[in-house]
Short mmCIF file of C-alpha atoms and ligand atoms in Angstrom, two decimals:
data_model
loop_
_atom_site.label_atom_id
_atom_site.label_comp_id
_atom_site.label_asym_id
_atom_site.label_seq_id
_atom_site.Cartn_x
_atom_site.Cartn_y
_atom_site.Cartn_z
CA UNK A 1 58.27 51.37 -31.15
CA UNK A 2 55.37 49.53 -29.49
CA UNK A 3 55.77 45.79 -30.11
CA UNK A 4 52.13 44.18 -31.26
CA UNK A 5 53.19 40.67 -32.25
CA UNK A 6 50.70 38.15 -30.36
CA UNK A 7 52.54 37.26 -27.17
CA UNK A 8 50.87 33.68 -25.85
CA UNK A 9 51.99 34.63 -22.48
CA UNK A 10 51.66 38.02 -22.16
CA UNK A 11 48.15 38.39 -20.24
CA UNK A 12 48.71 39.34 -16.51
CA UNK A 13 45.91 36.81 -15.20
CA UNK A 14 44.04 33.94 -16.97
CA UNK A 15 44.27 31.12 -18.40
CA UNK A 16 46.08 29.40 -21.82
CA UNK A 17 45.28 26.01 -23.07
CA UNK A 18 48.29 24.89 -24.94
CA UNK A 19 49.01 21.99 -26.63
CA UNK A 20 45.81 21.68 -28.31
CA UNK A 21 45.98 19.46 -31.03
CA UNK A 22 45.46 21.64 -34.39
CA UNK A 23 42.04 22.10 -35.48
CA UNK A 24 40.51 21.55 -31.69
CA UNK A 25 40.62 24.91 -30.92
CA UNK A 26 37.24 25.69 -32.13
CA UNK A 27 35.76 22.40 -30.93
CA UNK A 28 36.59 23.13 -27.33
CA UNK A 29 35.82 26.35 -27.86
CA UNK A 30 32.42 25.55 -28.16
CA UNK A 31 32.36 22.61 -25.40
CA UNK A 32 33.12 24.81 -22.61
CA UNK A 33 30.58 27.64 -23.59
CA UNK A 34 33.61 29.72 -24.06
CA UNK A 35 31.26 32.05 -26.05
CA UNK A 36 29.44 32.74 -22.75
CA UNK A 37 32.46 34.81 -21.37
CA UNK A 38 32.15 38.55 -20.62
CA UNK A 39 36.53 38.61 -20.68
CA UNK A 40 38.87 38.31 -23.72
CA UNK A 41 38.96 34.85 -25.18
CA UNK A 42 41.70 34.47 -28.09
CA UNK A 43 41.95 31.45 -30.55
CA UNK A 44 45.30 30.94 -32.39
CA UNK A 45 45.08 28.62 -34.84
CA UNK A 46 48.32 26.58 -36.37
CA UNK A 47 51.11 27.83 -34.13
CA UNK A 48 54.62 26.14 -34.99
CA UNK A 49 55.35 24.42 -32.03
CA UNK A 50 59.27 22.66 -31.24
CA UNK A 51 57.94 19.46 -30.19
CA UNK A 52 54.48 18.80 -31.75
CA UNK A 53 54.29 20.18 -35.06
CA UNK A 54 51.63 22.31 -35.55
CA UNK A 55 49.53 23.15 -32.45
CA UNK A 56 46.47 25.34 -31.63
CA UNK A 57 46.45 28.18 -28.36
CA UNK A 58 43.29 29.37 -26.37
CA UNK A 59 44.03 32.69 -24.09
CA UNK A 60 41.21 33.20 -21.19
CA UNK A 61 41.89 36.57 -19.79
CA UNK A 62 40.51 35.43 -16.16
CA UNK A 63 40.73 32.57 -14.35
CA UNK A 64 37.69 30.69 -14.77
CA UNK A 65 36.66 27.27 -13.72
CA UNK A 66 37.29 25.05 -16.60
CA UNK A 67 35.84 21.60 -16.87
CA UNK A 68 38.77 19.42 -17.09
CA UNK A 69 36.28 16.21 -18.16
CA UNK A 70 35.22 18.12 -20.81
CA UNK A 71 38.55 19.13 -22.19
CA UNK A 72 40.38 16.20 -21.51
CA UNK A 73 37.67 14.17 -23.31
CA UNK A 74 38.24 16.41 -26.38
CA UNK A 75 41.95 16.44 -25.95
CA UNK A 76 43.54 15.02 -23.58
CA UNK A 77 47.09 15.78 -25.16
CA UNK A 78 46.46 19.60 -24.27
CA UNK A 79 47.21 21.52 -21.09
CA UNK A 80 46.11 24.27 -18.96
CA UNK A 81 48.95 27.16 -17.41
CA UNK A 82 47.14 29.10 -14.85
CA UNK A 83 48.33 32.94 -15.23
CA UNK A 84 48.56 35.23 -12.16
CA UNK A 85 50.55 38.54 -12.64
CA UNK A 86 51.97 37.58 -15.63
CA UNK A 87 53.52 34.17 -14.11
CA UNK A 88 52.56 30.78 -15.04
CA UNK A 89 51.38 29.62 -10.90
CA UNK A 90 49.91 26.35 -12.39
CA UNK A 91 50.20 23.35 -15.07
CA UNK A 92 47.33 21.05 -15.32
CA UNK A 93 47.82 18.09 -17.52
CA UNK A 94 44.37 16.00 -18.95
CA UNK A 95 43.74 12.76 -19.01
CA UNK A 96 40.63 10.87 -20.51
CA UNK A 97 38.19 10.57 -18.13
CA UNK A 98 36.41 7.40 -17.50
CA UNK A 99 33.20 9.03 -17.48
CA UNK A 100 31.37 12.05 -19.20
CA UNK A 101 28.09 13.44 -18.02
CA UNK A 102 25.71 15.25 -20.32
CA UNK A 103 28.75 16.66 -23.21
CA UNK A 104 27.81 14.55 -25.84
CA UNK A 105 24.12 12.97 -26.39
CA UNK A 106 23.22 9.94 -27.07
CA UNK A 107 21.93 9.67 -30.82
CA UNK A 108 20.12 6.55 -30.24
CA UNK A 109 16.09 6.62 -30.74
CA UNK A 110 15.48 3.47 -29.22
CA UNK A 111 18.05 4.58 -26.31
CA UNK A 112 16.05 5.33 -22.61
CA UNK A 113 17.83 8.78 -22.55
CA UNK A 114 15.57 9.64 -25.57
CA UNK A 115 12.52 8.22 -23.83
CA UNK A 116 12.94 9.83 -20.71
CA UNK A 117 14.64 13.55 -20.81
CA UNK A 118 15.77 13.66 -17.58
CA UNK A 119 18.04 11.23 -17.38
CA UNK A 120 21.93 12.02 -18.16
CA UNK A 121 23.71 11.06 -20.78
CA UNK A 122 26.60 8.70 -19.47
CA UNK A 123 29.59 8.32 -21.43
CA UNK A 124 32.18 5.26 -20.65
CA UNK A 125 35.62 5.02 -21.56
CA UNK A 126 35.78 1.79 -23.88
CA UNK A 127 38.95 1.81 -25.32
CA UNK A 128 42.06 4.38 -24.15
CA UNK A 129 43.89 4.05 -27.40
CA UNK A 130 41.04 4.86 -29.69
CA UNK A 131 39.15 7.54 -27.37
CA UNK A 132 35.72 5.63 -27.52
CA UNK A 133 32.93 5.92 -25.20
CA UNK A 134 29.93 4.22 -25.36
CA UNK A 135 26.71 5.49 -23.87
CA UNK A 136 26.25 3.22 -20.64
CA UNK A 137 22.26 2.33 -21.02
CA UNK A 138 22.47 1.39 -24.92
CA UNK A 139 26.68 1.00 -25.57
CA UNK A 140 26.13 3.21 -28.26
CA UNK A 141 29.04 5.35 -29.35
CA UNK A 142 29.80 8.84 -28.52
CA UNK A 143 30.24 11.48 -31.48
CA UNK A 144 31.57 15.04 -30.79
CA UNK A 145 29.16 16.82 -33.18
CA UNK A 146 30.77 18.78 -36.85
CA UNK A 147 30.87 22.37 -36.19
ZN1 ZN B 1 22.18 5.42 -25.32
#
């Protein structure tokens, strides 16, 4: 008999972001325009993992060019196992990144990045243990946005 139970490592090239903390999934989803893709893109929600509890999965059936700034802005406790012929070739491990460029806006009226549109929005890293940034014209802080 055919097995169909969801294997999290059984596509023959892509991409898996693992480790994402539960409940992130869809947030990064949307972050890194996942929606754009032409390829399979699974979300599994609430996997029991050994070491962190409860965990959430994102499959990319191709190797794509992910932003790592992005993702390890919005978690940086999650990794990415690069998939070729069914064999993990790669692990890349986030970290917060000092700066972010034009992910999250700056909500600020009286801020210059709503005066003038073209200028990016420039995220800092204020404080490691709390994940802040503050926007680097008015020090306002950065908020991902609800779904
Ligand atoms: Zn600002």
């Amino acid at each position: 008999m055919e097995n169909h139970t969801l294997k999290i490592d059984s596509i023959g090239c892509g991409l898996v972001i693992d480790h994402i903390s539960a409940g992130n999934a869809m947030k990064i989803y949307r972050y890194l325009h996942l929606d754009d893709l032409e390829c399979a893109v699974a979300i599994i929600r609430n996997v029991k993992s050994k070491k962190h509890g409860i965990k959430d999965i994102i499959k990319v059936e191709n190797t794509i060019d992910i932003d790592l700034n992005v993702l390890g802005y919005l978690d940086p406790n999650s990794t990415i196992n690069v998939i070729k012929d069914g064999v993990i070739t790669n692990k890349l491990k986030l970290r917060l990144p000092p700066t972010i460029k034009n992910v999250v806006y700056c909500k600020n009226p009286r801020c210059i990045t709503s005066i003038e549109q073209e200028i990016d929005h420039i995220f800092e890293l204020t404080d490691e243990t709390t994940h802040s940034y503050r926007c680097i014209y008015c020090e306002q802080e950065a908020a991902v946005e609800p779904q």
